[in-house]
């Protein structure tokens, strides 16, 4: 373990003391306040909208609707083709596509006046028949017309049906909402035709492109600031209508406009994990060898955008099976567009796959882990490539020991602790490792500090800490001498934070830039009298001092070197990207979640007595932030398994639990004991540090682990999440 692998979060002090500035907190002279008024129907047209009372209310500066909007240049296009944009063009016309769609925006000189004026707006509608229930509309499924939407077949199609032991079951994931602590927000202002925004974005460069596309201006004319995020979980991957609305209002008034969604709007206007129905078909020999696997998914999307995710992808490669078929379809419903949510697709798909694997193991009377080991994939059969590295077996072994797997019995309900039934379950997870071209500027200052610059931001996983650890390790500087500048445009271009690619992309760029910087500074040092005639390879740089390896009495400080060359600083900028060699391998992270549950058979109450999460993520750069990511991912999976579901009153197409009182998420009291460990073996192919992504796979596999543990405790198989106490008590739930 390196000396920097256990450092504290470098942004921790700022966050806990309140000195970190989030996007809605920036001080902007002359700022005014805006809010959105949403539709009260799910589909139709606005017949009339009465804004007069709002316009006449004290302090109101503007009420903007489809009747008076100054349409941006991009509205001439049917859809915004730019990255991270989305095609709903706010206030474009009187069409209503989902409940709570913005129909008007009120701008006033104070927050309170804005809220009051918004309450005065009334609209009449011409209603049309809406559909928000996937179960009733699944016969309207359609294929996504992209290469990623194609069906996949390897070997014999649906060969599971020819097996000696066959399993066919259906699994349901309900709609889940991101609900980060920080609400969606933006401060927008214009300088001529150049906008500046402080906004909740997971991708500074993507936001620049989408705003530029909507307003018909070059992306480089858009200034985006998004250094700190109070969580996002995926909702920050789009530029949403509320952001465009604020920009429209600011341009109209020529004043800075601040708009913050209220909590109820977070359930309706910034995406969610889509409701998904999955069918699994597994076929195995009597001794447990898989001979066929079919995974089909039907998921919801909006009426105006084809959204899809990798729900069935994990089934193509995670197990050794010659005959695999996958199929993904979408159904257009009258809702906001879904968006990727942590563990996108794979978290949904793993619930079906890993539950089915557990069910098949039970049919075969095999230990679920032994069944997985028997079907362990030594190579990626989907891509026909070797793994860059794979230590999933180590995850299995370490997790089994820590959770006390030896105490598990194959027969459900066999283990008790007092009045509680005891169950053990596990679920495997995986997520692809990606690396985007990324630019980082590394700069030595005369005061001995190292400055690292990149436009990437940090929504919570510890990106700044990771950059600090790598920079300090390479340059030999103390971590307190590393300064991170990030999260805004104008800095070297970084990637969007998502898909577990930040460390591989930004970390590699920091690694390469710092090595280049040290090399260049040593090249400058050999020109000094102290090192005249010394080869660069005979010099070392650490803690701001260049030293001769052969004669450590010969030293030159960084400060004196810069002064001698009349330099205030010394910098390099470097673009780092994946190598051609990496394309020869299949590069994935792997995780396993283990759960011990206690179930009260009379009350249906489920207690999580012990959770163990383990992962193969290559080299662990920062132990503390990585452990935090794994803890947090597991907690997200616990919510998925036991609590979270957006309930829709389909008569009206509106949510009925769009608040924290009724939409439940896990709290500390829900988890009695939680452990995390990492294999921590370097991947030789993935990137210079040998890391693999963590943020997504930290959640994948947790929900099925809980479902499998509940079955082991009770003999009741719940296939529609979340697993609530009524489902445990229902007599018609599947039993052993």
CSV table of C-alpha atoms in Angstrom, one decimal, residues 362 409-416 419-424 597-607 706-718 723-725 727-730 733-736:
chain,number,residue,atom,x,y,z
A,362,UNK,CA,-31.9,-24.4,-5.2
A,409,UNK,CA,-28.1,-24.4,5.0
A,410,UNK,CA,-29.5,-25.2,1.6
A,411,UNK,CA,-32.9,-25.9,3.0
A,412,UNK,CA,-34.7,-22.6,3.6
A,413,UNK,CA,-35.8,-21.8,7.2
A,414,UNK,CA,-33.3,-24.2,8.7
A,415,UNK,CA,-31.4,-21.7,10.8
A,416,UNK,CA,-32.9,-19.6,13.6
A,419,UNK,CA,-37.7,-16.1,17.1
A,420,UNK,CA,-35.9,-14.9,14.0
A,421,UNK,CA,-35.4,-16.9,10.8
A,422,UNK,CA,-31.8,-16.6,9.5
A,423,UNK,CA,-30.9,-16.4,5.8
A,424,UNK,CA,-27.7,-16.0,3.8
A,597,UNK,CA,-30.8,-11.4,7.2
A,598,UNK,CA,-33.1,-12.0,10.1
A,599,UNK,CA,-36.8,-12.3,9.3
A,600,UNK,CA,-39.6,-12.3,11.8
A,601,UNK,CA,-42.1,-14.8,10.3
A,602,UNK,CA,-45.0,-13.4,12.3
A,603,UNK,CA,-44.4,-9.7,11.4
A,604,UNK,CA,-42.6,-10.0,8.1
A,605,UNK,CA,-39.9,-7.7,9.4
A,606,UNK,CA,-36.5,-8.0,7.8
A,607,UNK,CA,-33.3,-7.0,9.6
A,706,UNK,CA,-31.1,-9.6,-0.2
A,707,UNK,CA,-33.7,-11.4,-2.2
A,708,UNK,CA,-31.7,-14.6,-2.1
A,709,UNK,CA,-31.1,-14.2,1.7
A,710,UNK,CA,-34.8,-13.7,2.3
A,711,UNK,CA,-35.6,-16.9,0.4
A,712,UNK,CA,-33.0,-18.8,2.4
A,713,UNK,CA,-34.6,-17.6,5.6
A,714,UNK,CA,-38.2,-18.0,4.7
A,715,UNK,CA,-38.6,-20.2,1.6
A,716,UNK,CA,-40.5,-17.3,0.0
A,717,UNK,CA,-39.2,-16.0,-3.3
A,718,UNK,CA,-40.0,-12.3,-4.0
A,723,UNK,CA,-39.3,-6.8,-0.6
A,724,UNK,CA,-41.7,-5.3,1.8
A,725,UNK,CA,-43.2,-7.1,4.8
A,727,UNK,CA,-44.9,-9.7,0.5
A,728,UNK,CA,-43.3,-11.9,3.1
A,729,UNK,CA,-46.7,-12.4,4.8
A,730,UNK,CA,-48.6,-13.0,1.5
A,733,UNK,CA,-45.7,-15.6,-2.8
A,734,UNK,CA,-43.6,-18.3,-4.4
A,735,UNK,CA,-42.3,-20.8,-1.9
A,736,UNK,CA,-39.7,-23.6,-1.9
